[in-house]
Each structure stands twice: as C-alpha cells, then as structure tokens.
C-alpha cells in the first residue's frame, strides 16, 4: 500500500518539492544579506533617532519579495487540498478501480489509513518546512513592517510559524472528505476551495481575536499614534485627530480597535474611521496654525485636556501561543473529518 500510494503521489510530490527547493535556495541566498542590511540600518538609526524612517525605507525596498513569499505559504495548503486531497478518492471512483482495490485482502479502512497517513504527513512536512523557512527569512521585515502587515496581522500570521502545517493537514483531509461526498473530481475541488477559503477567512475575523482575551488600554497622543492633526471646517473649525494603526510601546501588536476618547472615556466620532473631533481651540493657543510653538505642541495640549487613544489589541508576545492554539484547532477539525471519512467509506460508499 505504501508503494502504491507513493506511485500515485510521486508526480505531484516531485513538482511540489522542486518548487520548494527553488524557494529554499532563494531564501538561503538572500536571507543573510537581508539580516545584515537590517542590523546595519538599526545600528545607524539608533544614533540619530531616525529608526521610523529606516523601517519605512527598508520595508518598501523589500515589500514585493515579502508579499510573494507570504503568498506562497498561504497558497500551499489550498494547493494540497485541491490537488492532493480532492482527487484521492474521486480518482478511484471515476475510473472504477475502487471495485477492484476494495475487494482485495486489504480492507477499505487500511487502504484509507495508508492513503491519509502517508500523503498527509508529506503535505504537513512540506507546509511546516516552508512556513518555518519563510519565518526565518522574513524576520527583519516582520520587525519593520507597518501595522497592517505586522507579524500578528491576519494576512501575515497564517504564513508564519507552524500554522501552515495545521492548514495543510486540514485542507488535505477536507479535500478527501468532500471527494467522498461529491464523488466527482472537479466539483470536489471547487467545493474544497470554497469551504477552505471560508474557514480561512472566518478564523482571523471571528475566532482568532478571542483565543486569548485581548488587552484594552489607553495611551497619550504622540508621534507614535497620531498620523496628523487638521482643522475640520465642517465642525466649526475644531481639531481633527487622525490616529495611526499602532499601539504605543507595543510594536508588532495586532490592533483590533482604536478610538479617540474624551476625558470621560466616551469614543469621539470623526468623519472617517480612525479619526476624532476634539474640543480644543484652533484660533488661539498651541493648536492654532499661527502658534509660535508650531503644531507640534498641539498633542501635548490635547493630552492635558484628557483626550486619549483607547486601543484593544493582541500583543506580539502572544504570537507563539496563538500559533499553537490555532494549530490545535485545525488538528481537531482534521481528526473530526478523518473520523467522518472512515465512517463514510465503510458504511456509505460503494
């Protein structure tokens, strides 16, 4: 059975392995230089306090490779589910070979166990190695990425660490299960893709933010969390604060919500998300355009009046706990689908 499984898998496995080898070589050749450039830049910017500008410049230089390698890791589990999982049973059913295979000395359960075990382990190993290699390579970029592409951000989190291994295992068994139910390869592949994509979207939007209770804190306004201060003429010339998608003192945190609040803690609505209107004079005082202190003194005045940023976030320190918890969730889903596959092939599939 192992020999037969390998004979059926070796074509797609060899193609996947070749692509991963090319990726590994590219990462190995460019990774040391990337880390060296980052270390050199950090050593220089800390001397004149220009690290914010260095982060922006450094990430902009490598943003295309950063997105490319992340996309490869995100797509690999879907490819496993589509091309390894979905055809596993439907190929036998469509050609009729199951009538011969399942009437030999090897039982259906053993046949499926070897298929799932051997192919699933290969898929998990490929996804895990790919995820860890990209995590190593992108380390300097993850430290300098903007808030929406930070390590804990939904788009990046799933392409790092061990989570891709859980995704690949789930996608593979999902494809096998859907193939048993649908019994046709192309419909099974399409349905597998739809279900897997829906779960991959639901996880960061509905589940992951609540795996551990998020932290809620208030912060004074500063250059770190204020993107700009303007005068809103539609609100009687009041000051309009635009907040950055960052958490002061918690670089790399996953920002779930951010509001400008008044001294009593009530959120202040603005004309756009991430903005707020504050009750401060813009005709005189530190927030006036004609002020001798310049607009740089305006945040200090707004802080003195009691306005703050209220942020709910998941700190970067929870990255690996989240990785293990989410991988465990996908492992449970995989076990559930595996049980369903064994029950279905023994009781309902003929």
Short mmCIF file of C-alpha atoms in Angstrom, two decimals:
data_model
loop_
_atom_site.label_atom_id
_atom_site.label_comp_id
_atom_site.label_asym_id
_atom_site.label_seq_id
_atom_site.Cartn_x
_atom_site.Cartn_y
_atom_site.Cartn_z
CA UNK A 1 0.00 0.00 0.00
CA UNK A 2 2.82 2.41 0.78
CA UNK A 3 4.44 1.62 -2.57
CA UNK A 4 1.14 2.11 -4.41
CA UNK A 5 0.44 5.37 -2.57
CA UNK A 6 3.88 6.68 -3.43
CA UNK A 7 3.45 5.70 -7.10
CA UNK A 8 0.25 7.76 -7.26
CA UNK A 9 1.68 10.69 -5.31
CA UNK A 10 5.20 10.95 -6.69
CA UNK A 11 4.36 13.13 -9.70
CA UNK A 12 2.67 15.94 -7.78
CA UNK A 13 5.05 15.48 -4.83
CA UNK A 14 8.11 15.84 -7.09
CA UNK A 15 6.71 19.03 -8.63
CA UNK A 16 5.92 20.50 -5.22
CA UNK A 17 9.35 19.50 -3.89
CA UNK A 18 11.09 21.13 -6.86
CA UNK A 19 9.25 24.40 -6.27
CA UNK A 20 10.07 24.31 -2.55
CA UNK A 21 13.74 23.61 -3.27
CA UNK A 22 13.87 26.65 -5.55
CA UNK A 23 12.23 28.73 -2.82
CA UNK A 24 14.65 27.40 -0.18
CA UNK A 25 17.67 28.23 -2.34
CA UNK A 26 16.37 31.77 -2.96
CA UNK A 27 15.76 32.29 0.77
CA UNK A 28 19.14 30.88 1.74
CA UNK A 29 20.97 33.13 -0.73
CA UNK A 30 19.17 36.35 0.16
CA UNK A 31 18.43 35.83 3.86
CA UNK A 32 21.90 36.62 5.29
CA UNK A 33 22.19 39.86 3.27
CA UNK A 34 18.69 40.88 4.35
CA UNK A 35 19.57 40.36 8.02
CA UNK A 36 22.87 42.20 7.58
CA UNK A 37 21.18 45.22 5.96
CA UNK A 38 18.70 45.35 8.80
CA UNK A 39 21.37 45.16 11.52
CA UNK A 40 23.45 47.85 9.83
CA UNK A 41 20.45 50.14 9.45
CA UNK A 42 19.36 49.70 13.06
CA UNK A 43 22.86 50.47 14.33
CA UNK A 44 22.89 53.70 12.30
CA UNK A 45 19.37 54.92 13.02
CA UNK A 46 19.57 54.46 16.79
CA UNK A 47 22.34 57.03 16.94
CA UNK A 48 20.24 59.86 15.46
CA UNK A 49 16.73 58.58 16.38
CA UNK A 50 15.60 58.06 12.78
CA UNK A 51 14.54 54.42 13.04
CA UNK A 52 10.95 55.14 11.97
CA UNK A 53 12.19 56.44 8.63
CA UNK A 54 14.58 53.49 8.34
CA UNK A 55 11.75 51.00 8.93
CA UNK A 56 9.65 52.58 6.19
CA UNK A 57 12.54 52.74 3.74
CA UNK A 58 13.76 49.22 4.50
CA UNK A 59 10.33 47.60 4.18
CA UNK A 60 9.50 49.50 0.98
CA UNK A 61 12.68 48.13 -0.56
CA UNK A 62 11.67 44.52 0.05
CA UNK A 63 7.88 44.70 0.09
CA UNK A 64 7.40 42.72 -3.15
CA UNK A 65 9.52 39.69 -2.07
CA UNK A 66 7.87 39.91 1.36
CA UNK A 67 4.39 39.64 -0.14
CA UNK A 68 5.48 36.96 -2.64
CA UNK A 69 6.90 34.51 -0.10
CA UNK A 70 3.95 35.09 2.24
CA UNK A 71 1.54 34.34 -0.59
CA UNK A 72 3.36 31.10 -1.40
CA UNK A 73 2.93 29.85 2.17
CA UNK A 74 -0.72 30.89 2.24
CA UNK A 75 -1.49 29.13 -1.06
CA UNK A 76 0.39 25.89 -0.35
CA UNK A 77 -2.31 24.36 1.93
CA UNK A 78 -5.01 25.21 -0.60
CA UNK A 79 -2.98 23.52 -3.35
CA UNK A 80 -2.62 20.43 -1.16
CA UNK A 81 -6.37 20.27 -0.59
CA UNK A 82 -7.22 20.79 -4.25
CA UNK A 83 -4.69 18.57 -5.99
CA UNK A 84 -3.76 16.02 -3.33
CA UNK A 85 -6.90 15.67 -1.24
CA UNK A 86 -9.90 16.06 -3.52
CA UNK A 87 -8.76 13.56 -6.23
CA UNK A 88 -7.64 10.91 -3.74
CA UNK A 89 -11.00 9.07 -3.66
CA UNK A 90 -12.73 10.56 -6.69
CA UNK A 91 -9.95 9.28 -8.95
CA UNK A 92 -10.74 5.71 -7.88
CA UNK A 93 -14.49 6.25 -8.11
CA UNK A 94 -14.47 7.84 -11.57
CA UNK A 95 -12.24 5.17 -13.10
CA UNK A 96 -13.98 2.32 -11.29
CA UNK A 97 -10.75 0.95 -9.83
CA UNK A 98 -12.25 1.04 -6.34
CA UNK A 99 -14.28 -2.07 -7.25
CA UNK A 100 -11.02 -3.97 -7.64
CA UNK A 101 -8.93 -2.32 -4.93
CA UNK A 102 -11.54 -2.61 -2.18
CA UNK A 103 -12.21 -6.30 -2.87
CA UNK A 104 -8.65 -7.44 -2.25
CA UNK A 105 -7.15 -8.65 1.02
CA UNK A 106 -6.56 -5.06 2.14
CA UNK A 107 -9.65 -3.60 3.79
CA UNK A 108 -11.11 -0.22 2.96
CA UNK A 109 -10.10 1.11 6.34
CA UNK A 110 -6.48 0.08 5.94
CA UNK A 111 -6.42 1.42 2.37
CA UNK A 112 -7.68 4.80 3.53
CA UNK A 113 -5.40 4.85 6.59
CA UNK A 114 -2.29 4.42 4.47
CA UNK A 115 -3.50 6.98 1.93
CA UNK A 116 -4.30 9.57 4.58
CA UNK A 117 -1.29 8.87 6.76
CA UNK A 118 1.42 8.82 4.10
CA UNK A 119 0.14 11.65 1.91
CA UNK A 120 -0.97 13.74 4.88
CA UNK A 121 2.41 13.53 6.58
CA UNK A 122 4.17 14.57 3.36
CA UNK A 123 1.81 17.55 3.00
CA UNK A 124 2.27 18.60 6.63
CA UNK A 125 6.06 18.34 6.42
CA UNK A 126 6.18 20.42 3.24
CA UNK A 127 3.94 23.15 4.67
CA UNK A 128 5.76 23.23 8.01
CA UNK A 129 9.22 23.49 6.45
CA UNK A 130 8.01 26.16 4.04
CA UNK A 131 6.43 28.19 6.85
CA UNK A 132 9.47 28.00 9.11
CA UNK A 133 11.86 28.88 6.26
CA UNK A 134 9.83 31.96 5.35
CA UNK A 135 9.56 32.90 9.04
CA UNK A 136 13.37 32.84 9.32
CA UNK A 137 13.91 34.81 6.11
CA UNK A 138 11.30 37.49 6.80
CA UNK A 139 12.35 38.11 10.42
CA UNK A 140 13.94 41.53 9.72
CA UNK A 141 10.98 42.58 7.56
CA UNK A 142 8.46 41.48 10.18
CA UNK A 143 10.20 43.77 12.67
CA UNK A 144 9.95 46.78 10.35
CA UNK A 145 6.57 46.14 8.69
CA UNK A 146 3.69 48.62 9.06
CA UNK A 147 0.84 47.78 11.41
CA UNK A 148 -1.42 46.14 8.83
CA UNK A 149 1.42 43.79 7.78
CA UNK A 150 2.95 43.15 11.20
CA UNK A 151 3.66 39.63 12.41
CA UNK A 152 0.32 39.31 14.22
CA UNK A 153 -1.72 40.79 11.36
CA UNK A 154 -4.17 38.30 9.77
CA UNK A 155 -2.51 38.35 6.35
CA UNK A 156 0.94 37.58 7.77
CA UNK A 157 0.17 35.37 10.77
CA UNK A 158 -1.07 32.49 8.62
CA UNK A 159 2.16 32.49 6.62
CA UNK A 160 4.48 32.15 9.60
CA UNK A 161 5.48 29.54 12.17
CA UNK A 162 3.77 26.16 12.40
CA UNK A 163 0.24 27.26 11.50
CA UNK A 164 0.68 26.33 7.79
CA UNK A 165 1.21 22.72 8.89
CA UNK A 166 -2.22 22.69 10.52
CA UNK A 167 -3.78 24.37 7.49
CA UNK A 168 -2.26 21.79 5.13
CA UNK A 169 -3.44 18.82 7.20
CA UNK A 170 -6.96 20.23 7.39
CA UNK A 171 -7.10 21.16 3.69
CA UNK A 172 -5.91 17.69 2.65
CA UNK A 173 -8.44 15.78 4.76
CA UNK A 174 -11.15 18.28 3.81
CA UNK A 175 -10.46 17.53 0.13
CA UNK A 176 -10.63 13.78 0.78
CA UNK A 177 -13.90 14.08 2.69
CA UNK A 178 -15.53 16.34 0.12
CA UNK A 179 -14.40 13.95 -2.62
CA UNK A 180 -16.16 11.08 -0.88
CA UNK A 181 -19.37 13.05 -0.57
CA UNK A 182 -19.38 14.56 -4.08
CA UNK A 183 -17.77 11.62 -5.95
CA UNK A 184 -16.64 13.85 -8.84
CA UNK A 185 -13.18 15.41 -9.07
CA UNK A 186 -13.88 18.88 -10.45
CA UNK A 187 -16.92 19.62 -8.23
CA UNK A 188 -14.98 18.26 -5.25
CA UNK A 189 -12.04 20.56 -5.99
CA UNK A 190 -14.31 23.59 -6.35
CA UNK A 191 -16.22 22.84 -3.15
CA UNK A 192 -12.99 22.17 -1.25
CA UNK A 193 -11.64 25.55 -2.30
CA UNK A 194 -14.83 27.37 -1.27
CA UNK A 195 -15.05 25.70 2.15
CA UNK A 196 -11.35 26.08 2.91
CA UNK A 197 -11.33 29.75 1.88
CA UNK A 198 -14.42 30.44 4.01
CA UNK A 199 -12.83 28.87 7.10
CA UNK A 200 -9.54 30.67 6.47
CA UNK A 201 -11.44 33.97 6.41
CA UNK A 202 -13.60 33.16 9.42
CA UNK A 203 -10.64 32.20 11.61
CA UNK A 204 -8.90 35.63 11.77
CA UNK A 205 -12.16 37.59 11.66
CA UNK A 206 -14.28 35.67 14.16
CA UNK A 207 -12.16 33.20 16.14
CA UNK A 208 -8.54 34.26 16.47
CA UNK A 209 -9.17 37.65 18.16
CA UNK A 210 -10.85 35.81 21.04
CA UNK A 211 -8.49 32.86 21.52
CA UNK A 212 -6.96 34.87 24.36
CA UNK A 213 -8.74 37.83 25.94
CA UNK A 214 -7.42 40.94 24.18
CA UNK A 215 -5.78 43.80 26.07
CA UNK A 216 -7.53 47.18 26.26
CA UNK A 217 -5.52 50.24 27.32
CA UNK A 218 -5.47 53.98 26.89
CA UNK A 219 -2.44 55.92 25.65
CA UNK A 220 -1.44 59.54 25.44
CA UNK A 221 -1.26 61.08 22.00
CA UNK A 222 2.19 61.35 20.45
CA UNK A 223 4.01 60.99 17.16
CA UNK A 224 3.73 57.22 17.55
CA UNK A 225 -0.05 57.00 17.38
CA UNK A 226 -1.05 60.31 15.72
CA UNK A 227 -0.90 60.40 11.94
CA UNK A 228 -1.94 64.03 11.64
CA UNK A 229 -3.86 66.94 13.14
CA UNK A 230 -6.03 69.17 11.00
CA UNK A 231 -8.82 71.70 11.23
CA UNK A 232 -12.29 70.47 10.29
CA UNK A 233 -14.25 73.41 8.88
CA UNK A 234 -17.49 71.40 8.87
CA UNK A 235 -17.24 71.06 12.66
CA UNK A 236 -16.80 74.75 13.37
CA UNK A 237 -13.03 74.74 12.95
CA UNK A 238 -12.39 72.12 15.63
CA UNK A 239 -9.26 69.97 15.64
CA UNK A 240 -9.47 66.65 13.83
CA UNK A 241 -7.10 63.89 15.00
CA UNK A 242 -6.11 61.05 12.68
CA UNK A 243 -4.78 58.01 14.55
CA UNK A 244 -2.19 55.57 13.27
CA UNK A 245 -2.91 51.84 13.31
CA UNK A 246 -0.28 51.31 16.02
CA UNK A 247 -0.12 50.70 19.75
CA UNK A 248 2.46 52.88 21.57
CA UNK A 249 5.09 50.78 23.30
CA UNK A 250 3.82 47.55 21.72
CA UNK A 251 5.47 47.28 18.32
CA UNK A 252 4.07 44.50 16.18
CA UNK A 253 0.84 44.20 18.15
CA UNK A 254 -2.37 43.22 16.35
CA UNK A 255 -4.64 46.23 16.68
CA UNK A 256 -8.27 45.12 16.90
CA UNK A 257 -9.83 48.55 17.50
CA UNK A 258 -8.63 52.08 18.11
CA UNK A 259 -10.70 55.10 19.14
CA UNK A 260 -10.07 58.62 20.28
CA UNK A 261 -11.84 59.08 23.61
CA UNK A 262 -12.71 62.18 25.63
CA UNK A 263 -11.77 62.71 29.31
CA UNK A 264 -14.82 60.65 30.41
CA UNK A 265 -13.82 57.72 28.19
CA UNK A 266 -16.51 58.14 25.52
CA UNK A 267 -15.41 57.47 21.89
CA UNK A 268 -15.33 60.53 19.66
CA UNK A 269 -16.81 60.09 16.21
CA UNK A 270 -14.97 61.53 13.24
CA UNK A 271 -15.66 61.96 9.55
CA UNK A 272 -13.70 58.77 8.77
CA UNK A 273 -12.60 55.62 10.63
CA UNK A 274 -9.61 56.28 12.85
CA UNK A 275 -10.38 59.96 13.29
CA UNK A 276 -11.97 62.05 16.05
CA UNK A 277 -13.00 65.64 16.66
CA UNK A 278 -11.71 67.23 19.89
CA UNK A 279 -12.91 70.30 21.74
CA UNK A 280 -9.81 72.46 21.54
CA UNK A 281 -9.34 75.96 20.21
CA UNK A 282 -7.75 76.25 16.78
CA UNK A 283 -7.90 80.06 16.69
CA UNK A 284 -5.55 80.60 19.62
CA UNK A 285 -3.28 78.54 21.81
CA UNK A 286 -0.98 75.63 20.91
CA UNK A 287 -3.36 74.16 18.29
CA UNK A 288 -3.68 77.39 16.30
CA UNK A 289 -1.82 77.35 12.97
CA UNK A 290 -0.32 80.72 13.88
CA UNK A 291 1.03 79.48 17.22
CA UNK A 292 4.71 80.27 17.75
CA UNK A 293 5.21 76.79 19.20
CA UNK A 294 4.02 75.20 15.96
CA UNK A 295 1.54 72.33 15.61
CA UNK A 296 3.98 70.05 17.41
CA UNK A 297 2.74 71.44 20.74
CA UNK A 298 -0.87 70.57 19.91
CA UNK A 299 -0.73 66.90 21.05
CA UNK A 300 0.59 67.99 24.44
CA UNK A 301 -2.34 70.39 24.81
CA UNK A 302 -4.84 67.71 23.80
CA UNK A 303 -3.27 65.30 26.31
CA UNK A 304 -3.55 67.98 29.00
CA UNK A 305 -7.28 68.24 28.29
CA UNK A 306 -7.64 64.50 28.90
CA UNK A 307 -8.07 63.07 25.40
CA UNK A 308 -6.54 59.65 24.82
CA UNK A 309 -6.28 56.79 22.36
CA UNK A 310 -8.20 53.72 23.52
CA UNK A 311 -6.82 50.60 21.86
CA UNK A 312 -7.82 46.95 22.01
CA UNK A 313 -5.04 44.67 20.80
CA UNK A 314 -3.25 41.36 20.96
CA UNK A 315 0.42 41.93 21.88
CA UNK A 316 3.24 40.44 19.84
CA UNK A 317 4.26 38.24 22.80
CA UNK A 318 1.22 36.08 22.09
CA UNK A 319 2.38 35.08 18.61
CA UNK A 320 3.58 31.58 19.52
CA UNK A 321 0.72 30.82 21.95
CA UNK A 322 -1.67 31.78 19.15
CA UNK A 323 0.27 29.58 16.71
CA UNK A 324 -0.04 26.54 18.97
CA UNK A 325 -3.70 27.15 19.82
CA UNK A 326 -4.75 27.68 16.21
CA UNK A 327 -2.76 24.67 15.02
CA UNK A 328 -4.50 22.64 17.72
CA UNK A 329 -7.92 23.82 16.49
CA UNK A 330 -7.11 22.75 12.96
CA UNK A 331 -5.79 19.43 14.28
CA UNK A 332 -9.16 18.80 15.98
CA UNK A 333 -11.02 19.70 12.78
CA UNK A 334 -8.73 17.33 10.87
CA UNK A 335 -9.40 14.49 13.31
CA UNK A 336 -13.14 15.07 13.01
CA UNK A 337 -13.03 14.93 9.22
CA UNK A 338 -10.79 11.84 9.38
CA UNK A 339 -13.34 10.04 11.53
CA UNK A 340 -16.09 11.03 9.10
CA UNK A 341 -14.03 9.74 6.18
CA UNK A 342 -13.52 6.31 7.79
CA UNK A 343 -17.19 6.06 8.73
CA UNK A 344 -18.34 7.09 5.27
CA UNK A 345 -16.06 4.76 3.31
CA UNK A 346 -17.13 1.78 5.41
CA UNK A 347 -20.87 2.45 5.65
CA UNK A 348 -21.99 4.68 2.80
CA UNK A 349 -19.52 4.38 -0.08
CA UNK A 350 -19.86 1.57 -2.59
#
